[in-house]
Coordinates of N, CA and C in Angstrom, one line a residue:
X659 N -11.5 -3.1 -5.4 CA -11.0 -3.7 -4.1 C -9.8 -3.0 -3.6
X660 N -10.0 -2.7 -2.3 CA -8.6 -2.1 -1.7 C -7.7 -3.0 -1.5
X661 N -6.4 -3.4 -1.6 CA -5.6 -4.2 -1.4 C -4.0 -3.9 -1.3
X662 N -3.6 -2.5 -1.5 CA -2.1 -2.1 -1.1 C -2.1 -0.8 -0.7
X663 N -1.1 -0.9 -0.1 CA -0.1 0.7 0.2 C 1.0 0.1 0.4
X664 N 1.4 1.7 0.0 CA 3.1 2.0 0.4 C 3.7 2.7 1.4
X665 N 4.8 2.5 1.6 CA 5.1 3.3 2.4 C 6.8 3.8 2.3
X666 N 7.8 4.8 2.6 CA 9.2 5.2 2.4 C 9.4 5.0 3.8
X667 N 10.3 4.2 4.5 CA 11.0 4.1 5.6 C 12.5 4.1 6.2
X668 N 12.9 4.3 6.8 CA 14.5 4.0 7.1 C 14.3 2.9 7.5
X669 N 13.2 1.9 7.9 CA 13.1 0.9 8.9 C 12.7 -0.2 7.6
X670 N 13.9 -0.5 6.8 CA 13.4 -1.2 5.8 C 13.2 -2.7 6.4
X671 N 14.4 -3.2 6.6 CA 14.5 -4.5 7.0 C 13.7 -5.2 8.1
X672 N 13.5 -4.1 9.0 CA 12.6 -4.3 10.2 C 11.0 -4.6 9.6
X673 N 10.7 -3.6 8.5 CA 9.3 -3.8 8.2 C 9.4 -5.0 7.6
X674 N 9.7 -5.2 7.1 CA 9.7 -6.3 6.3 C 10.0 -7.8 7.0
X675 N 10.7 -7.8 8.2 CA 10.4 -8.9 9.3 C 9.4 -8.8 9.9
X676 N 8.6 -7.6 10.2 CA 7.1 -7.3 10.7 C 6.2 -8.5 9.8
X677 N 6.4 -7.9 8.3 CA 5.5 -8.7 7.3 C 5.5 -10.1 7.8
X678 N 6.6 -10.5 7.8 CA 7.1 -11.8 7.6 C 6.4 -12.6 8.4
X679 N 6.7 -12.2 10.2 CA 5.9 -12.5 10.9 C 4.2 -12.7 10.9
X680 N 3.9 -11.9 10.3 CA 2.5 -12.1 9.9 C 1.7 -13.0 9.1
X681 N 2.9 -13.8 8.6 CA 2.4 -14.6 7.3 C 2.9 -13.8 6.0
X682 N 3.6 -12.7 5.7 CA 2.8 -12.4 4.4 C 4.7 -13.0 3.9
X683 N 5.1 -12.8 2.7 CA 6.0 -13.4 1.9 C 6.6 -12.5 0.6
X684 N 7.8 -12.5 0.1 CA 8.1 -11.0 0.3 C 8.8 -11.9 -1.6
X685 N 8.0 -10.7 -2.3 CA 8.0 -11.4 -3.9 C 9.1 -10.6 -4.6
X686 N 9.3 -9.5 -4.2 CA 10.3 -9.2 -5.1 C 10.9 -7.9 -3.8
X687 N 12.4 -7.9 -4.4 CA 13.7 -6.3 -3.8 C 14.3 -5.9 -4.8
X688 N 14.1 -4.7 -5.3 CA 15.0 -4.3 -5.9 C 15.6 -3.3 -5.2
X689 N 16.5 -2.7 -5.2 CA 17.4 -2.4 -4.8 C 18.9 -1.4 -5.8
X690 N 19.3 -0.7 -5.4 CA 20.3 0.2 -6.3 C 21.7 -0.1 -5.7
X691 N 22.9 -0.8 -5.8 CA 23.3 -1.3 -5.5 C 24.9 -1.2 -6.4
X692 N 25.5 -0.3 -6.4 CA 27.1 0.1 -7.2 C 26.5 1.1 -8.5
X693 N 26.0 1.8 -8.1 CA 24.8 2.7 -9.3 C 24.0 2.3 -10.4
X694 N 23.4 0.9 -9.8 CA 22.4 0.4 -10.4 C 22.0 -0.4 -9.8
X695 N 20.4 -0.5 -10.6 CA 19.4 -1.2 -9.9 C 19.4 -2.8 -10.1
X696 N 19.2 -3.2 -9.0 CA 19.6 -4.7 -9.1 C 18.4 -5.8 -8.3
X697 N 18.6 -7.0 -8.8 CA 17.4 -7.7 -8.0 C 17.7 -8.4 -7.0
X698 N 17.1 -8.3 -5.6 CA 17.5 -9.2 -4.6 C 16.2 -10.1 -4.2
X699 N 16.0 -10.7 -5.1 CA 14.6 -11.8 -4.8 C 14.7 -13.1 -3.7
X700 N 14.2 -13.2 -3.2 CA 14.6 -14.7 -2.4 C 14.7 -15.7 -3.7
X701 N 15.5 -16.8 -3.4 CA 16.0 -17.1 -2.0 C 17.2 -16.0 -1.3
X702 N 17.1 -15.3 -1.5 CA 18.3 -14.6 -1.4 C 17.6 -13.8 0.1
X703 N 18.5 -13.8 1.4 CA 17.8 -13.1 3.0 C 18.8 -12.1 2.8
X704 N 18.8 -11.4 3.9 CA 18.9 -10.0 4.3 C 20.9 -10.5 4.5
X705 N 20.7 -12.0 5.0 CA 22.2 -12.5 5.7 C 22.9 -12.2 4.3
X706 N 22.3 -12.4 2.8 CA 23.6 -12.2 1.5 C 23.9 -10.4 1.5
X707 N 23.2 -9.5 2.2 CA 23.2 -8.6 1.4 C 23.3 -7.2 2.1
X708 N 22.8 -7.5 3.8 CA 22.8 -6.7 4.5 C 23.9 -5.6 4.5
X709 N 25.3 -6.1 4.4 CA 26.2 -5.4 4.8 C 26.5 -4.8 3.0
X710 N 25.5 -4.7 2.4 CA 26.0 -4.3 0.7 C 25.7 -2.6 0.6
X711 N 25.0 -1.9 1.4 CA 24.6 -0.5 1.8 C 23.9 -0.5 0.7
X712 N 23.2 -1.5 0.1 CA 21.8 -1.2 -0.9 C 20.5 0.3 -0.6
X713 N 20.1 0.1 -1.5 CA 19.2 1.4 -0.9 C 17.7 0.8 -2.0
X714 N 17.0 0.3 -1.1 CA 15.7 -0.4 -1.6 C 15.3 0.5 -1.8
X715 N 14.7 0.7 -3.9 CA 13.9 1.0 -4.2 C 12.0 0.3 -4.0
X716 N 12.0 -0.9 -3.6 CA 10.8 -1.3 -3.5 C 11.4 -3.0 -3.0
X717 N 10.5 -3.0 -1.8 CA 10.3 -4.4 -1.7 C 8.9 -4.7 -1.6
X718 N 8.2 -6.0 -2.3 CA 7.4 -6.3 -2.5 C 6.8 -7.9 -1.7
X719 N 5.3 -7.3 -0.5 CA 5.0 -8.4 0.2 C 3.6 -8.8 -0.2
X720 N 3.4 -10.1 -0.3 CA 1.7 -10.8 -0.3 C 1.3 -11.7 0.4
X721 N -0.4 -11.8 0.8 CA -0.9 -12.6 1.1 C -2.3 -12.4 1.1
X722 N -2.5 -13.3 0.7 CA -3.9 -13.1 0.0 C -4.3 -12.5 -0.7
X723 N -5.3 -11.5 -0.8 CA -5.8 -10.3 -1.8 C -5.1 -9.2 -1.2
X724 N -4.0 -8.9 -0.4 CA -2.9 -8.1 -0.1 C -1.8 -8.2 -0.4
X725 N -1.2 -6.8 -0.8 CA 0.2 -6.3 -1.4 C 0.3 -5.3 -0.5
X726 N 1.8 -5.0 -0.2 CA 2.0 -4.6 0.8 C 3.9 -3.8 0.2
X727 N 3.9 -2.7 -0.1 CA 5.3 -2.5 -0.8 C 5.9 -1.3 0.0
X728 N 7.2 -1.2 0.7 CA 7.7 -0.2 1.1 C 9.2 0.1 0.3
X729 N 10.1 0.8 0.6 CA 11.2 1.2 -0.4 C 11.9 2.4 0.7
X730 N 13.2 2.5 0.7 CA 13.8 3.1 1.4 C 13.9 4.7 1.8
X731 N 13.9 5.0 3.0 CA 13.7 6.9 3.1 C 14.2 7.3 4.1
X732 N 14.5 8.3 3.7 CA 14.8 8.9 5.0 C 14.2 9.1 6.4
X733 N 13.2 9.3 6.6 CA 12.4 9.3 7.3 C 10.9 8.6 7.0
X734 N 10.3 8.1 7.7 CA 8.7 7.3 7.6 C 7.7 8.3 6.5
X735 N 7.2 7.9 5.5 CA 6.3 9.0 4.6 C 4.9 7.7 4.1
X736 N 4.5 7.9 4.3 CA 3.2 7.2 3.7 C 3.1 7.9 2.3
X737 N 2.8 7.1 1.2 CA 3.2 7.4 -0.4 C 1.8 7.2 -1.1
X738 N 1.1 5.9 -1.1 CA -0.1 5.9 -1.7 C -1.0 4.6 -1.5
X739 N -2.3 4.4 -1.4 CA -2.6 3.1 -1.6 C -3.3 3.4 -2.6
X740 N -3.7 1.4 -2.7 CA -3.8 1.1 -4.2 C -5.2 0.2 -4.2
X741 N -6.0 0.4 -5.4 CA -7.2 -0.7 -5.4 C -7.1 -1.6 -6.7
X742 N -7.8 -2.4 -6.7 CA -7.5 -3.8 -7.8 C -9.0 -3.0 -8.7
X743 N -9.6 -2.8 -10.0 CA -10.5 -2.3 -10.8 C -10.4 -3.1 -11.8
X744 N -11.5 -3.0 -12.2 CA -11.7 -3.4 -14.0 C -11.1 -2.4 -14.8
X745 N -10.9 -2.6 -16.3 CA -10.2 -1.6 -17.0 C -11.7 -0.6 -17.5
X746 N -13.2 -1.0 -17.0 CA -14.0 0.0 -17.3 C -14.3 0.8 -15.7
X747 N -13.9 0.1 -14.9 CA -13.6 1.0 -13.4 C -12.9 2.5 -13.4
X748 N -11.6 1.2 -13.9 CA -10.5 2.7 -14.3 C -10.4 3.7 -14.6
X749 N -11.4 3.7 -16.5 CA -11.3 4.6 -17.0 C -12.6 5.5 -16.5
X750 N -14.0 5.1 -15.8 CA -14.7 6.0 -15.2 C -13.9 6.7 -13.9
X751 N -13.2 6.4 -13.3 CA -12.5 7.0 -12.2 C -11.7 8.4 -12.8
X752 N -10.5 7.9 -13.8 CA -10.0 8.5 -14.7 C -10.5 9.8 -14.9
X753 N -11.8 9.4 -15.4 CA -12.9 10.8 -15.8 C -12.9 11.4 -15.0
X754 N -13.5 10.8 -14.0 CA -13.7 11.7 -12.2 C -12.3 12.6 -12.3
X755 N -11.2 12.5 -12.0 CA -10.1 12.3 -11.6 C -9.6 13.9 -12.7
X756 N -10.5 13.4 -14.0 CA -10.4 15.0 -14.6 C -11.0 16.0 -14.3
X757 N -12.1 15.5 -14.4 CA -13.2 16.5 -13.8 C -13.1 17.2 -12.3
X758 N -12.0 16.5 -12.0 CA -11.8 17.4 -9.9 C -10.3 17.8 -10.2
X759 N -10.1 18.0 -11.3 CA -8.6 18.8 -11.6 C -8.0 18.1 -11.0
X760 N -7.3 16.9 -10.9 CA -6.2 16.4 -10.2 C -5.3 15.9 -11.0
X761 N -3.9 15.2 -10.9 CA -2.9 15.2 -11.4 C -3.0 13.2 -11.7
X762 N -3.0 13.0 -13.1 CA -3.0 12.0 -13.2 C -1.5 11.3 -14.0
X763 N -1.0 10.1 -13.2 CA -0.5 9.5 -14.1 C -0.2 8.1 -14.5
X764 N -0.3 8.0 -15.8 CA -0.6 6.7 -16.7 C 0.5 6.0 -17.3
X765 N 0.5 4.9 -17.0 CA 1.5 4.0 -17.9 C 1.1 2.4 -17.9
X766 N 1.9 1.3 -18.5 CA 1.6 0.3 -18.7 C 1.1 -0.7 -17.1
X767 N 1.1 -0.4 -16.5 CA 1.3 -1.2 -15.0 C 0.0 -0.9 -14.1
X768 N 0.0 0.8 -14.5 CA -0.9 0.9 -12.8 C -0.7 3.0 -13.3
X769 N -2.0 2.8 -13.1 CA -2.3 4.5 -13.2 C -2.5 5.3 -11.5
X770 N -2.0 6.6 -11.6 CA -1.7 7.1 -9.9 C -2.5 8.3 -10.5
X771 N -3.4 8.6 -9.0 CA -4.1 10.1 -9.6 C -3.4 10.7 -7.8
X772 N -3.1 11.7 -8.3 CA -2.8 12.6 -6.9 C -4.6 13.2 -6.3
X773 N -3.8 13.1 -4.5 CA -5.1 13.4 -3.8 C -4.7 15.1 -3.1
X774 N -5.1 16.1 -2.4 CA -5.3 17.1 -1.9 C -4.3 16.9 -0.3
X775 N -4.1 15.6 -0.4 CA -4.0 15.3 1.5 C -2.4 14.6 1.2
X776 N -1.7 14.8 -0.1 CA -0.2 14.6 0.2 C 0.5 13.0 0.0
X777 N -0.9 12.3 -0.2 CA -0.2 11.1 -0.6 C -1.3 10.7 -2.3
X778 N -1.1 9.4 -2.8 CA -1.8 9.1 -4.1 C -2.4 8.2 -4.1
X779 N -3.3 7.7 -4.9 CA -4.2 6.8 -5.2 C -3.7 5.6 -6.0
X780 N -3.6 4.4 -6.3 CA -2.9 3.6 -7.3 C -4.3 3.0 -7.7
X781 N -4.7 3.1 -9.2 CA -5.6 1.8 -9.7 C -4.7 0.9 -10.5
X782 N -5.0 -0.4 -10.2 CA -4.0 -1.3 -10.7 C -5.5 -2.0 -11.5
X783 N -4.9 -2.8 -12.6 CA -5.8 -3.7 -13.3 C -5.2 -5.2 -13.7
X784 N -4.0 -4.9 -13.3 CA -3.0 -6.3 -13.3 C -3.7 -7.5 -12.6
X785 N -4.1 -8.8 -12.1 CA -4.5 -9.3 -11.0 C -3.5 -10.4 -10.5
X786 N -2.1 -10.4 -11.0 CA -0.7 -10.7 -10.7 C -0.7 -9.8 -9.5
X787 N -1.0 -8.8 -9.1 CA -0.5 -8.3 -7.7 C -0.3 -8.6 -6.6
X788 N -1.8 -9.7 -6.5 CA -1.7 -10.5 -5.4 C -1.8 -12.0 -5.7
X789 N -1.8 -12.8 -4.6 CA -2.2 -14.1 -4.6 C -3.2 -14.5 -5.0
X790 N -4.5 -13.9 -4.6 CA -5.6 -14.5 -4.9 C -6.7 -13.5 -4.7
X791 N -7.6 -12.7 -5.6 CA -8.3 -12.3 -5.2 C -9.7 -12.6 -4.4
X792 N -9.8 -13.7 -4.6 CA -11.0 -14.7 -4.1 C -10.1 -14.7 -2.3
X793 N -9.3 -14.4 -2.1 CA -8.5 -14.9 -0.4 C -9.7 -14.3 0.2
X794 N -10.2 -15.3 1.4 CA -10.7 -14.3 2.3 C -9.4 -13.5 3.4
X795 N -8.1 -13.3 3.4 CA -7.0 -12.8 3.7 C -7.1 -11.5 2.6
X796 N -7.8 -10.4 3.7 CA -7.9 -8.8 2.4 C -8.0 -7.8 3.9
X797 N -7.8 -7.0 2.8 CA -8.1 -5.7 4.0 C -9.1 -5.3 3.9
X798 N -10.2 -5.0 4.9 CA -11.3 -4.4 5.3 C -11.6 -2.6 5.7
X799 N -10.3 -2.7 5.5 CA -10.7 -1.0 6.1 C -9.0 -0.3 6.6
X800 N -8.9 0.9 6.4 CA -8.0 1.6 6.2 C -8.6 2.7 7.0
X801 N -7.6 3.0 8.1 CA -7.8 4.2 8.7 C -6.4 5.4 8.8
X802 N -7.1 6.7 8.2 CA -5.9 7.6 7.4 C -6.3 8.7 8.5
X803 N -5.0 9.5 8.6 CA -5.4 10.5 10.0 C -5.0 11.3 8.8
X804 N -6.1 13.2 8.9 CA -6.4 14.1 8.7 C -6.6 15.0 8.8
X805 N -6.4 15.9 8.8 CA -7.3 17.2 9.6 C -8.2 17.9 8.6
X806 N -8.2 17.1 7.1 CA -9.1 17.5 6.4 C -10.5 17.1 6.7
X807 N -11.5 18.0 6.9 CA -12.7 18.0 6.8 C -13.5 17.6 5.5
X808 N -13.2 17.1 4.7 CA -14.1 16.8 3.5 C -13.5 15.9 2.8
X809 N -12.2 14.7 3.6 CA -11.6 13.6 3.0 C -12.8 12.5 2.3
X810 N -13.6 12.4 3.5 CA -14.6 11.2 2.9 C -14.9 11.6 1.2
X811 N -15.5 13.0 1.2 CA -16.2 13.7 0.1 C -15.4 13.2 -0.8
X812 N -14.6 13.6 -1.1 CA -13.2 13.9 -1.8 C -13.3 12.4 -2.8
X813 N -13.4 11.1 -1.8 CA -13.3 9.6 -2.5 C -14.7 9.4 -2.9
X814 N -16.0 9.9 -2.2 CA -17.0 9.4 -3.0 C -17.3 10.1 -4.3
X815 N -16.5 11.2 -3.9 CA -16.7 12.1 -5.7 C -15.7 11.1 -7.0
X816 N -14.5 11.1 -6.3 CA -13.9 10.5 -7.0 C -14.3 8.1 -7.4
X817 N -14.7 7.9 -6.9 CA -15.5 6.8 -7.3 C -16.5 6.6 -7.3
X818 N -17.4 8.1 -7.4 CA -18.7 7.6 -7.5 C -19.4 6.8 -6.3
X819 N -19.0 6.4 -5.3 CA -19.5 5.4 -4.0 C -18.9 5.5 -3.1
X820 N -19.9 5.3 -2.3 CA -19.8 5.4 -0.8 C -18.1 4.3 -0.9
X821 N -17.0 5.1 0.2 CA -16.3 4.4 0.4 C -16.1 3.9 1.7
X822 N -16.7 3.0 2.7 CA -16.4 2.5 3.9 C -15.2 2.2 4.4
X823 N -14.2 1.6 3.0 CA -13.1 1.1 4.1 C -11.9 2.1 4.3
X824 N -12.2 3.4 3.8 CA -11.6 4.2 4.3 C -11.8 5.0 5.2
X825 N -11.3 5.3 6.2 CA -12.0 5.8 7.4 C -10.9 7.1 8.0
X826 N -11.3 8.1 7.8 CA -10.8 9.5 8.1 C -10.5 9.5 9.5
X827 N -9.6 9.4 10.3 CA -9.5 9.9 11.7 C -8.6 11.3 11.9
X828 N -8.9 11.6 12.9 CA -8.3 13.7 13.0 C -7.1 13.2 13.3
X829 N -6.1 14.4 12.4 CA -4.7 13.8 13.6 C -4.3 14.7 12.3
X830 N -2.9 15.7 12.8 CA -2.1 16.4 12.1 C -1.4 16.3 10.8
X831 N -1.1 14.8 11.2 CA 0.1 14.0 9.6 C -0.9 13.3 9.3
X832 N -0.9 13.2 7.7 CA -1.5 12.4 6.9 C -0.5 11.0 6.8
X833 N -1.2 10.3 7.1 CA -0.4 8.6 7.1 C -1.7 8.0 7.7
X834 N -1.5 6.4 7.4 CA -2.1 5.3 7.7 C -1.8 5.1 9.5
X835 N -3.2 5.0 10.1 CA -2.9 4.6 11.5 C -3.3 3.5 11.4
X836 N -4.2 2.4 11.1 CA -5.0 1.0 11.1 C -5.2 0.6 10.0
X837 N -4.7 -0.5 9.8 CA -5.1 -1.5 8.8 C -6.1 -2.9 9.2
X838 N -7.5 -2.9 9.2 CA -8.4 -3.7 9.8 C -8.2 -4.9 8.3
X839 N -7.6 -6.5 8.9 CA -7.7 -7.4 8.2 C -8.5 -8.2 8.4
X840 N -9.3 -8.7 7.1 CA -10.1 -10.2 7.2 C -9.3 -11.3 7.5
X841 N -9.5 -12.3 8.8 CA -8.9 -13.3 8.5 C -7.4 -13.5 8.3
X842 N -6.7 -13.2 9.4 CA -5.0 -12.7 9.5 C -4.9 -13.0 11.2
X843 N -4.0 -14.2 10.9 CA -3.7 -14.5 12.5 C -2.0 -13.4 12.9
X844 N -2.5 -12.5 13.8 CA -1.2 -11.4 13.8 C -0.5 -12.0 14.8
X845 N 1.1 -11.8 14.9 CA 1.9 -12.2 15.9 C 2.3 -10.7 16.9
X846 N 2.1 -9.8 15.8 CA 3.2 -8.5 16.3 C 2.1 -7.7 15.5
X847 N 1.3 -6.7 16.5 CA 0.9 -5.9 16.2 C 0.7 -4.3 15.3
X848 N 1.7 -3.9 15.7 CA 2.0 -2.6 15.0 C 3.0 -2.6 14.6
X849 N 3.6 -2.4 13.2 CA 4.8 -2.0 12.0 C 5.1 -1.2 12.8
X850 N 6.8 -1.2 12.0 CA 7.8 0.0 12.2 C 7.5 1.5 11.8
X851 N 6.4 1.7 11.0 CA 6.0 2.6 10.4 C 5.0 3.3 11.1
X852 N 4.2 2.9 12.3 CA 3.2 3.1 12.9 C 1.9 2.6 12.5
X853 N 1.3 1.5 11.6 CA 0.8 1.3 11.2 C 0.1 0.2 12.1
X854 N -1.0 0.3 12.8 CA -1.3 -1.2 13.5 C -2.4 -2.2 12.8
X855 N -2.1 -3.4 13.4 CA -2.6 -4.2 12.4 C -3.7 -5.1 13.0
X856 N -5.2 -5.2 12.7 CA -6.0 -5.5 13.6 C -6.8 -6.7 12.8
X857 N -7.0 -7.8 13.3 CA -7.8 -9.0 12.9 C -9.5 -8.9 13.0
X858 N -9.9 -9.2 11.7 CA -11.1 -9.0 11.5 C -11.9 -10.1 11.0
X859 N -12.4 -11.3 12.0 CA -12.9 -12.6 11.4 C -14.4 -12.4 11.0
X860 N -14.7 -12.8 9.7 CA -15.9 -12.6 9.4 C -17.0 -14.0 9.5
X861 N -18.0 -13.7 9.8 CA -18.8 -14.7 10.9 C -20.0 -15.3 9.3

């Protein structure tokens, strides 16, 4: 199940009022803060902290069978999305992931395989990531601008299956242009990041 990306922005606080707006609800900040990493979880707002010149390593947003995490940058970078798997998902992907020579890496949380197109893949097996996998509140489709010609290829080799909800559109930088949601009443269209955000009611 597709269910996160990330993203590096200078537009930290802004995205994250984007979220907000939207319904979604913001579960964890960490943050580096007098040279070290510290937690700014709610209840704690932006009003205790703003003026602290923090430098978010990750803030973390949900709702429904969506996770939604950005972290502080210099400029806008789209980093990686992520799917929810079984731990016998995983390890068939895994295989794939050897067998097309790519760069894997493993630890207790969430395994990342590097892609050709500059950003990474996340399989998570946790189901703490989100709220609820049963939400009809998910993402339906992911549209990644390209100029590679054999992106689709690339994911059905690597999962074995056709992948629909990703959808290759041409365009020079590799970043997320559309995120198509199930069931998501939107107030504010398009993130700070360029990222627009489109309602998708299923009948």
């Amino acid at each position: 199940m597709l269910f996160h990306y990330h993203f590096w922005t200078p537009f930290v606080e802004e995205t994250e009022e984007f979220y907000k707006a939207n319904g979604f609800h913001v579960s964890q900040r960490i943050g580096r803060y007098q040279n070290e990493f510290q937690s700014f979880n709610p209840p704690q707002t932006w009003g205790n902290f703003r003026n602290k010149n923090i430098l978010f390593r990750i803030i973390e947003m949900k709702k429904g069978a969506i996770n939604i995490t950005f972290g502080f940058g210099k400029k806008v970078k789209f980093d990686h999305i992520g799917f929810l798997v079984s731990d016998d998902d995983r390890r068939k992907i895994i295989d794939s992931a050897k067998q097309m020579h790519r760069n894997i890496q493993v630890n207790e949380r969430r395994t990342f395989i590097g892609t050709p197109y500059g950003f990474r893949i996340e399989l998570q097996t946790n189901h703490d990531v989100v709220e609820s996998e049963d939400s009809p509140i998910s993402i339906r489709e992911l549209d990644i601008s390209t100029s590679s010609k054999d992106f689709q290829q690339f994911f059905i080799k690597l999962f074995k299956k056709d992948m629909s909800e990703i959808v290759p559109i041409f365009g020079d930088k590799t970043t997320i242009t559309r995120a198509v949601i199930n069931h998501i009443r939107l107030k504010i269209a398009t993130d700070p990041n360029g990222v627009t955000l489109q309602n998708k009611t299923i009948e």
